[in-house]
XYZ file of C-alpha atoms in Angstrom:
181
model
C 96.405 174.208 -20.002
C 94.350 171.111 -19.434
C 91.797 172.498 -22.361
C 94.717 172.767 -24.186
C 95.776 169.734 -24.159
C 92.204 167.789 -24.422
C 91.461 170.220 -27.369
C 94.857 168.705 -28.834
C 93.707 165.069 -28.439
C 90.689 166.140 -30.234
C 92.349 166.954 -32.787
C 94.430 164.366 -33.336
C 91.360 162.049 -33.296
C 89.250 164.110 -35.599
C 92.825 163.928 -38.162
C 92.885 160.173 -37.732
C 89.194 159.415 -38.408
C 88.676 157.935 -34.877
C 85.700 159.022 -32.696
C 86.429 159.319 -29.085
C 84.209 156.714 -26.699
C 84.408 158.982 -23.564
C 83.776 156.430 -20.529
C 81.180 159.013 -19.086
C 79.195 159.353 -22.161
C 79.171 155.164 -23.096
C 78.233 154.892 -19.089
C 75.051 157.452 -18.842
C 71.530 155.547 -20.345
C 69.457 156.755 -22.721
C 67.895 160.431 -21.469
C 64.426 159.362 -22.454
C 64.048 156.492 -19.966
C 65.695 158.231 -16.778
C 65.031 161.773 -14.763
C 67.045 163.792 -13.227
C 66.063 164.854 -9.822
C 67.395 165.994 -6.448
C 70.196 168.281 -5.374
C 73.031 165.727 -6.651
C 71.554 164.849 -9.962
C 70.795 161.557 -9.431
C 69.325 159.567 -12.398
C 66.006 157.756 -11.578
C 63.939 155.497 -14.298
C 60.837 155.793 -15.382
C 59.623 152.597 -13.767
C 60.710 153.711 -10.602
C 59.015 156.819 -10.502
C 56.192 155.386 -11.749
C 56.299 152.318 -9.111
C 56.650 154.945 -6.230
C 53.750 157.214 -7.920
C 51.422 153.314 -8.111
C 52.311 153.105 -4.140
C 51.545 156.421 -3.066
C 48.287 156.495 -4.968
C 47.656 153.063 -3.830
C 48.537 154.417 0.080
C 45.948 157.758 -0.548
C 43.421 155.463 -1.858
C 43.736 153.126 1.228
C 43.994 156.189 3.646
C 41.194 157.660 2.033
C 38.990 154.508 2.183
C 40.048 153.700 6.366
C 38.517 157.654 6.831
C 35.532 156.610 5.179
C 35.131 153.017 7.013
C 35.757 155.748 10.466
C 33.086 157.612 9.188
C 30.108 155.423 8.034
C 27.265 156.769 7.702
C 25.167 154.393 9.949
C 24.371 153.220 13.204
C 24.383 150.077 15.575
C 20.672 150.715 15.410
C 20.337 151.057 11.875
C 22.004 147.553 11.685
C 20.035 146.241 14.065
C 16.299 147.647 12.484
C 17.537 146.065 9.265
C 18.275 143.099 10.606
C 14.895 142.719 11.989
C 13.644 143.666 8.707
C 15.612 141.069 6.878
C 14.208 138.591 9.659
C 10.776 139.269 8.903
C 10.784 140.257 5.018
C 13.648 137.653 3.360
C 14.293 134.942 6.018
C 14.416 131.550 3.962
C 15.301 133.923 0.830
C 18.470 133.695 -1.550
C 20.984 135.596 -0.048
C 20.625 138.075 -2.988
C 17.165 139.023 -2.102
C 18.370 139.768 1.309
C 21.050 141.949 -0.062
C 18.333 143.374 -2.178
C 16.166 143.604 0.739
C 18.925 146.061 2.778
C 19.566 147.830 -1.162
C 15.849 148.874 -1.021
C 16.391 150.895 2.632
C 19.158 152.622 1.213
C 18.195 153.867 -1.720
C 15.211 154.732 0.553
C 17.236 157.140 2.518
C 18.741 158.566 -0.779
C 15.081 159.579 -1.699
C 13.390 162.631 -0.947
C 10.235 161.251 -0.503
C 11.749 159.145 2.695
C 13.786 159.736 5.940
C 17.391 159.806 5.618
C 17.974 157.128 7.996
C 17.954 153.399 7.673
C 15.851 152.995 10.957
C 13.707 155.596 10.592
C 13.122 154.006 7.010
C 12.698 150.625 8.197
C 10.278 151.550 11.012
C 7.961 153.858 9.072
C 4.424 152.955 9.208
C 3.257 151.093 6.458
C 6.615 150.628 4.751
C 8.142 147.045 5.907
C 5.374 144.829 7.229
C 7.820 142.176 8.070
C 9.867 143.961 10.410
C 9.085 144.332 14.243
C 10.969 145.415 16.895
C 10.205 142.146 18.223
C 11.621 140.077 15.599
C 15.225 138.536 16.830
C 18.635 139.242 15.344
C 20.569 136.668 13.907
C 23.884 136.727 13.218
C 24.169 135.881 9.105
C 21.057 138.728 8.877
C 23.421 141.094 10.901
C 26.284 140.351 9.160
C 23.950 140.872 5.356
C 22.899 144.581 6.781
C 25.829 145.617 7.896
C 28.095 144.807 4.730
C 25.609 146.036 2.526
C 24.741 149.683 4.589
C 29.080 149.530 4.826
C 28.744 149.427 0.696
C 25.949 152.447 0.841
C 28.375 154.513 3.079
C 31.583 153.938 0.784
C 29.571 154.610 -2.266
C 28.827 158.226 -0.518
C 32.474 158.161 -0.374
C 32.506 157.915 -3.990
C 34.215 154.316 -3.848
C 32.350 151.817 -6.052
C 29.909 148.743 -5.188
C 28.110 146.565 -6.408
C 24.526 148.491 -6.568
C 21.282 148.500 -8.011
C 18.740 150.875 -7.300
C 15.582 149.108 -6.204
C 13.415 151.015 -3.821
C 10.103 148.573 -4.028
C 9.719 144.673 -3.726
C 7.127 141.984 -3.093
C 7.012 138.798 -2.208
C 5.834 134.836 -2.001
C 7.154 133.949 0.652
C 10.248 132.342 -0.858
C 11.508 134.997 -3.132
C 10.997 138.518 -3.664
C 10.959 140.491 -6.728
C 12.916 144.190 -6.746
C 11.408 147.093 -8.520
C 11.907 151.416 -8.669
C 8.707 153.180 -8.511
């Protein structure tokens, strides 16, 4: 009865020229900017899905980069040997030698032709002449070697640093000049 009766008003409309404005039709938004999701139907715009997809990617990527800060690939005493090496190689030296300086050890280990470890690097014979186990440890030198081995690990994590991919240097005594060989 109730079709009946709708398909009359229809009708009537269609006779008079007048097209119905149904309140549920004028009410919904354009299909293109919303989805429809979930067990009820509920209408959800495109910015919001994409603002929750930005977060979660964003809360993966931050997840993903606190595993790889738990798992560096380094230890105190590779900080510590580096330090040492900074002490006796690039004391006095721009702070982008030293960074340099630490760059060299690393992309040490990630050679072949070297051991994989930034001590065992650093203390090879005949490789660093400034370091010694004697040398002290200060703390801006510390700080230097640890940030930049922190940057080798996440790179090995496939996050990206500033790099460059230096394995020799020399030096003067005030500044040192970078090299691959």
């Amino acid at each position: 009865m109730t079709r009946t009766l709708l398909a009359a008003a229809f009708i009537s409309l269609a006779m008079m020229n007048v097209s119905p404005k149904l309140p549920m039709l004028a009410e919904q938004p354009p299909r293109a900017e919303y989805i429809s999701i979930g067990i009820d139907d509920r209408l959800i715009s495109r910015e919001d899905i994409e603002r929750k997809i930005e977060a979660e990617r964003a809360e993966a990527e931050r997840l993903y980069r606190e595993k790889a800060l738990n798992n560096l690939c380094f230890s105190e005493q590779d900080v510590i040997a580096v330090a040492k090496m900074l002490w006796g190689e690039a004391r006095g030296c721009a702070l982008a030698d030293k960074q340099n300086c630490v760059r060299t050890v690393c992309n040490r280990c990630d050679d072949a032709r070297y051991p994989n470890t930034p001590y065992a690097v650093v203390t090879q014979r005949s490789q660093y002449y400034g370091y010694s186990a004697s040398n002290p440890v200060d703390d801006e030198l510390y700080a230097i070697a640890e940030e930049i081995l922190t940057d080798w690990s996440l790179r090995k994590w496939g996050f990206e640093c500033e790099w460059n991919y230096y394995n020799s240097f020399s030096g003067n005594g005030t500044s040192n000049y970078f090299y691959v060989n």
